[in-house]
Tab-separated table of C-alpha atoms and ligand atoms in Angstrom:
chain	number	residue	atom	x	y	z
A	297	MET	CA	-26.384	5.859	20.088
A	298	SER	CA	-24.298	5.884	16.892
A	299	THR	CA	-26.016	5.688	13.509
A	300	ILE	CA	-25.464	3.661	10.359
A	301	GLU	CA	-26.559	4.378	6.818
A	302	VAL	CA	-25.934	2.931	3.368
A	303	CYS	CA	-25.098	4.829	0.168
A	304	LEU	CA	-26.167	2.409	-2.570
A	305	VAL	CA	-23.810	4.072	-5.073
A	306	PRO	CA	-20.823	6.363	-4.353
A	307	GLU	CA	-22.518	9.464	-5.774
A	308	LEU	CA	-25.092	9.344	-2.938
A	309	TYR	CA	-22.327	9.960	-0.406
A	310	GLN	CA	-22.601	13.720	-1.007
A	311	TYR	CA	-26.318	13.523	-0.052
A	312	ARG	CA	-25.795	11.349	3.035
A	313	LYS	CA	-27.933	11.904	6.117
A	314	THR	CA	-24.990	11.596	8.536
A	315	ALA	CA	-23.941	15.160	9.217
A	316	GLY	CA	-20.370	16.423	9.531
A	317	ASN	CA	-17.066	14.554	9.529
A	318	ASN	CA	-17.511	12.488	12.657
A	319	HIS	CA	-18.242	9.276	10.804
A	320	ILE	CA	-16.449	6.233	9.519
A	321	ALA	CA	-16.890	5.439	5.848
A	322	VAL	CA	-16.784	1.760	4.910
A	323	VAL	CA	-16.110	1.347	1.191
A	324	VAL	CA	-17.130	-1.959	-0.394
A	325	ASP	CA	-16.643	-3.455	-3.843
A	326	ILE	CA	-17.131	-7.193	-3.381
A	327	LEU	CA	-16.421	-8.037	-7.043
A	328	ARG	CA	-13.590	-7.467	-6.712
A	329	ALA	CA	-11.637	-4.342	-5.613
A	330	THR	CA	-12.114	-4.379	-1.844
A	331	THR	CA	-11.814	-8.169	-1.704
A	332	THR	CA	-8.526	-7.811	-3.591
A	333	ILE	CA	-7.326	-5.051	-1.254
A	334	VAL	CA	-8.163	-7.036	1.899
A	335	ILE	CA	-6.334	-10.099	0.567
A	336	ALA	CA	-3.289	-8.030	-0.421
A	337	VAL	CA	-3.112	-6.447	3.044
A	338	ALA	CA	-3.499	-9.900	4.607
A	339	GLN	CA	-0.565	-11.096	2.448
A	340	GLY	CA	1.602	-8.454	4.133
A	341	VAL	CA	2.098	-5.859	1.401
A	342	GLN	CA	3.930	-2.756	2.546
A	343	LYS	CA	1.265	-0.368	1.199
A	344	ILE	CA	-1.395	0.041	-1.474
A	345	ILE	CA	-2.008	3.307	-3.328
A	346	PRO	CA	-5.480	3.591	-4.932
A	347	VAL	CA	-5.278	5.533	-8.206
A	348	THR	CA	-8.320	6.741	-10.168
A	349	ASP	CA	-6.389	7.936	-13.258
A	350	MET	CA	-4.812	4.945	-15.011
A	351	ASN	CA	-2.351	7.268	-16.748
A	352	LYS	CA	-0.647	7.825	-13.413
A	353	LEU	CA	0.108	4.135	-12.968
A	354	SER	CA	3.142	4.246	-15.296
A	355	GLU	CA	4.911	6.567	-12.855
A	356	PHE	CA	4.309	4.095	-10.029
A	357	LYS	CA	5.597	1.242	-12.204
A	358	LYS	CA	8.797	3.195	-12.878
A	359	ASN	CA	9.179	3.574	-9.112
A	360	GLY	CA	9.029	-0.159	-8.514
A	361	TYR	CA	5.361	-0.551	-7.564
A	362	LEU	CA	3.458	-3.664	-8.563
A	363	ILE	CA	0.467	-2.612	-10.662
A	364	VAL	CA	-3.034	-3.995	-10.115
A	365	SER	CA	-5.285	-2.566	-12.795
A	366	GLU	CA	-8.598	-3.498	-14.370
A	367	ARG	CA	-11.207	-1.821	-16.562
A	368	ASP	CA	-14.555	-3.401	-17.356
A	369	GLY	CA	-13.442	-6.565	-15.582
A	370	LEU	CA	-10.343	-7.179	-17.688
A	371	GLN	CA	-6.684	-6.808	-16.688
A	372	SER	CA	-4.997	-3.722	-18.136
A	373	ASP	CA	-2.209	-4.517	-20.631
A	374	PHE	CA	0.689	-3.007	-18.641
A	375	ALA	CA	-0.476	-4.332	-15.264
A	376	ASP	CA	1.254	-7.055	-13.205
A	377	PHE	CA	-2.132	-8.255	-12.002
A	378	GLY	CA	-5.750	-7.789	-12.921
A	379	ASN	CA	-8.131	-7.019	-10.080
A	380	SER	CA	-8.142	-10.720	-9.287
A	381	PRO	CA	-8.051	-11.915	-5.685
A	382	LEU	CA	-6.870	-15.350	-6.874
A	383	GLN	CA	-3.877	-13.870	-8.689
A	384	LEU	CA	-2.829	-12.134	-5.465
A	385	ILE	CA	-3.460	-15.216	-3.313
A	386	ASN	CA	-1.041	-17.129	-5.536
A	387	ALA	CA	1.576	-14.358	-5.709
A	388	ASN	CA	4.501	-13.556	-3.431
A	389	ILE	CA	3.654	-9.925	-2.623
A	390	LYS	CA	4.831	-9.657	0.992
A	391	ASN	CA	6.413	-6.207	1.594
A	392	ALA	CA	5.531	-5.127	-1.945
A	393	ALA	CA	4.251	-1.628	-2.730
A	394	ILE	CA	1.141	-1.816	-4.897
A	395	ALA	CA	-0.705	0.783	-6.967
A	396	ILE	CA	-4.291	-0.222	-7.814
A	397	SER	CA	-6.835	1.225	-10.248
A	398	THR	CA	-10.228	-0.352	-10.948
A	399	THR	CA	-13.446	0.545	-12.737
A	400	ASN	CA	-15.482	1.524	-9.691
A	401	GLY	CA	-13.753	0.593	-6.434
A	402	THR	CA	-10.901	3.087	-6.557
A	403	ARG	CA	-13.301	5.840	-7.656
A	404	ALA	CA	-15.511	5.080	-4.658
A	405	LEU	CA	-12.463	5.464	-2.400
A	406	SER	CA	-11.796	8.900	-3.924
A	407	VAL	CA	-15.398	10.073	-3.426
A	408	VAL	CA	-15.373	9.558	0.332
A	409	ASN	CA	-13.799	12.891	1.212
A	410	ALA	CA	-15.381	13.890	4.515
A	411	ALA	CA	-14.981	10.854	6.730
A	412	ASP	CA	-12.969	10.728	9.920
A	413	LYS	CA	-11.715	7.298	8.837
A	414	ILE	CA	-12.094	5.231	5.651
A	415	LEU	CA	-12.157	1.476	6.241
A	416	ILE	CA	-12.262	-1.151	3.508
A	417	GLY	CA	-14.794	-3.936	3.772
A	418	ALA	CA	-15.571	-7.196	2.024
A	419	PHE	CA	-17.153	-10.525	2.946
A	420	VAL	CA	-13.642	-11.916	3.481
A	421	ASN	CA	-13.050	-9.549	6.447
A	422	ILE	CA	-16.606	-8.798	7.593
A	423	SER	CA	-16.355	-9.949	11.232
A	424	ALA	CA	-13.018	-8.208	11.827
A	425	LEU	CA	-14.508	-5.070	10.255
A	426	CYS	CA	-17.632	-5.172	12.441
A	427	SER	CA	-15.539	-5.728	15.551
A	428	THR	CA	-13.408	-2.690	14.657
A	429	LEU	CA	-16.540	-0.609	14.008
A	430	ARG	CA	-17.954	-1.566	17.414
A	431	THR	CA	-14.684	-0.595	19.109
A	432	LEU	CA	-14.562	2.781	17.337
A	433	ASN	CA	-18.264	3.382	18.090
A	434	GLN	CA	-18.680	6.266	15.626
A	435	ASN	CA	-21.432	6.930	13.078
A	436	ILE	CA	-20.996	4.738	9.993
A	437	VAL	CA	-21.655	5.378	6.302
A	438	ILE	CA	-21.321	2.287	4.112
A	439	VAL	CA	-20.481	3.279	0.522
A	440	CYS	CA	-21.274	0.681	-2.154
A	441	SER	CA	-19.099	0.996	-5.258
A	442	GLY	CA	-21.750	-0.352	-7.606
A	443	TRP	CA	-21.112	-0.588	-11.342
A	444	LYS	CA	-20.731	2.627	-13.360
A	445	TYR	CA	-23.041	4.664	-11.122
A	446	ARG	CA	-25.566	1.846	-10.831
A	447	PHE	CA	-26.785	-0.411	-8.015
A	448	SER	CA	-24.789	-3.548	-7.190
A	449	LEU	CA	-26.518	-6.570	-5.648
A	450	GLU	CA	-23.390	-7.989	-3.992
A	451	ASP	CA	-22.230	-4.684	-2.493
A	452	THR	CA	-25.711	-4.095	-1.066
A	453	LEU	CA	-25.852	-7.618	0.378
A	454	PHE	CA	-22.592	-6.884	2.195
A	455	ALA	CA	-24.065	-3.633	3.536
A	456	GLY	CA	-27.090	-5.577	4.782
A	457	ALA	CA	-24.861	-8.128	6.507
A	458	VAL	CA	-22.910	-5.371	8.295
A	459	CYS	CA	-26.133	-3.602	9.302
A	460	GLU	CA	-27.601	-6.866	10.631
A	461	ASN	CA	-24.428	-7.471	12.648
A	462	LEU	CA	-24.304	-3.965	14.153
A	463	THR	CA	-27.961	-3.051	14.756
A	464	GLY	CA	-28.822	-6.133	16.844
A	465	ASP	CA	-28.301	-4.330	20.166
A	466	ASN	CA	-28.383	-0.678	21.280
A	467	GLN	CA	-24.990	0.442	19.984
A	468	PHE	CA	-26.046	1.458	16.450
A	469	ALA	CA	-29.373	2.753	15.111
A	470	GLY	CA	-30.218	1.901	11.505
A	471	ASN	CA	-33.450	3.745	10.690
A	472	ASP	CA	-32.441	4.660	7.147
A	473	ASP	CA	-34.547	3.037	4.370
A	474	SER	CA	-31.312	1.912	2.696
A	475	VAL	CA	-30.405	0.027	5.901
A	476	ILE	CA	-33.830	-1.607	6.117
A	477	ALA	CA	-33.787	-2.581	2.425
A	478	SER	CA	-30.209	-3.920	2.462
A	479	MET	CA	-30.933	-6.004	5.577
A	480	GLU	CA	-34.060	-7.455	3.972
A	481	LEU	CA	-32.014	-8.363	0.897
A	482	TRP	CA	-29.361	-9.976	3.103
A	483	LYS	CA	-32.029	-12.060	4.881
A	484	GLN	CA	-33.054	-13.483	1.484
A	485	ALA	CA	-29.494	-14.347	0.519
A	486	LYS	CA	-27.602	-15.244	3.687
A	487	ASN	CA	-28.313	-18.957	3.819
A	488	ASP	CA	-27.158	-19.607	0.256
A	489	LEU	CA	-25.084	-16.550	-0.628
A	490	LEU	CA	-23.082	-17.724	-3.640
A	491	ASN	CA	-26.140	-19.176	-5.317
A	492	TYR	CA	-28.256	-16.095	-4.575
A	493	VAL	CA	-25.643	-13.683	-5.911
A	494	SER	CA	-25.003	-15.766	-9.048
A	495	SER	CA	-27.770	-13.761	-10.743
A	496	SER	CA	-25.974	-10.447	-10.231
A	497	GLU	CA	-24.862	-8.491	-13.309
A	498	HIS	CA	-21.199	-8.308	-12.394
A	499	TYR	CA	-21.025	-11.970	-11.324
A	500	GLN	CA	-22.392	-12.879	-14.767
A	501	ARG	CA	-20.129	-10.355	-16.507
A	502	LEU	CA	-16.979	-11.752	-14.916
A	503	TYR	CA	-17.787	-15.329	-15.897
A	504	SER	CA	-18.722	-14.282	-19.432
A	505	LEU	CA	-15.340	-12.526	-19.684
A	506	GLY	CA	-13.584	-15.710	-18.578
A	507	VAL	CA	-12.309	-14.186	-15.328
A	508	GLY	CA	-14.779	-15.787	-12.940
A	509	GLU	CA	-12.204	-17.964	-11.164
A	510	SER	CA	-11.889	-15.489	-8.272
A	511	VAL	CA	-15.597	-15.030	-7.699
A	512	PRO	CA	-16.164	-17.793	-5.094
A	513	TYR	CA	-13.251	-16.425	-3.022
A	514	CYS	CA	-15.094	-13.088	-2.784
A	515	PHE	CA	-17.963	-14.699	-0.863
A	516	GLU	CA	-15.982	-16.687	1.724
A	517	LEU	CA	-16.869	-14.919	4.978
A	518	ASP	CA	-13.941	-14.103	7.269
A	519	SER	CA	-11.257	-15.847	5.234
A	520	TYR	CA	-8.931	-12.819	5.671
A	521	PRO	CA	-9.561	-11.159	9.071
A	522	VAL	CA	-7.642	-7.921	8.514
A	523	VAL	CA	-9.076	-4.399	8.236
A	524	PRO	CA	-7.438	-2.061	5.713
A	525	VAL	CA	-7.629	1.693	6.320
A	526	LEU	CA	-7.127	4.436	3.724
A	527	GLU	CA	-5.167	7.257	5.305
A	528	GLY	CA	-3.365	10.108	3.504
A	529	GLY	CA	-3.861	8.379	0.160
A	530	THR	CA	-2.291	5.105	1.340
A	531	ILE	CA	-3.963	1.861	2.321
A	532	LEU	CA	-2.445	0.103	5.335
A	533	ASN	CA	-3.500	-2.554	7.808
A	534	TYR	CA	-5.582	-0.690	10.406
A	535	SER	CA	-4.169	-2.692	13.292
A	536	HIS	CA	-0.636	-1.628	12.285
A	537	HIS	CA	-1.360	1.987	11.310
B	281	MLT	C1	-14.731	-2.489	-9.820
B	281	MLT	O1	-13.840	-1.698	-9.515
B	281	MLT	O2	-15.859	-2.200	-10.173
B	281	MLT	C2	-14.454	-3.931	-9.815
B	281	MLT	O3	-13.479	-4.183	-8.875
B	281	MLT	C3	-14.127	-4.366	-11.193
B	281	MLT	C4	-13.651	-5.777	-11.235
B	281	MLT	O4	-12.629	-6.084	-10.633
B	281	MLT	O5	-14.310	-6.581	-11.859
């Protein structure tokens, strides 16, 4: 039976219970990095390069990449887009090459250094993700991006939803306390998700910054049924990789 566990912030990945490399890491940053990435892949971009050091983005810009960059919720001055799913939904980015750097999401992607595969999850692709995870049938470590090394309500709710989906039969065992806790949290929220999550710190932060217009899109389950994979430093559509 394969196992599933949840790292509530990226830094816990190094202390994970799942031994060795034979696991799939699912990185999530609901507000908004992995939602943005899923939507961009669904829009048919050629590739997405996650970049932790913003200073490296200028090189990508010189090489014709579109730049998606955000710090503390706000779009970076030189960027073509902030980390806003709505901006990308309304943009013509098919076949574009994108470089992305965000406050927490791209760092979380860089932390996951021992996984066999790194998949990118969000509410907008959750069923396609779970179906892919069932097909692969490997151990799973869900890595929540959080906010500056701290717990994120919305990322943990997503982890609980994935755990509820996958531990219902005998394919995956979720005995980890983080799985139990995230599933309990999901049970509280699932019937009125947007209202429940409206009390989260980052939800409130985005609206107070005047960039809350994308937030509802981040909680629309299965609106973009594609599964991005990070492989060799490049994010592609898993089904096409
Ligand atoms: C993050 O990387 O923490 C978020 O994506 C930041 C944001 O877009 O608000």
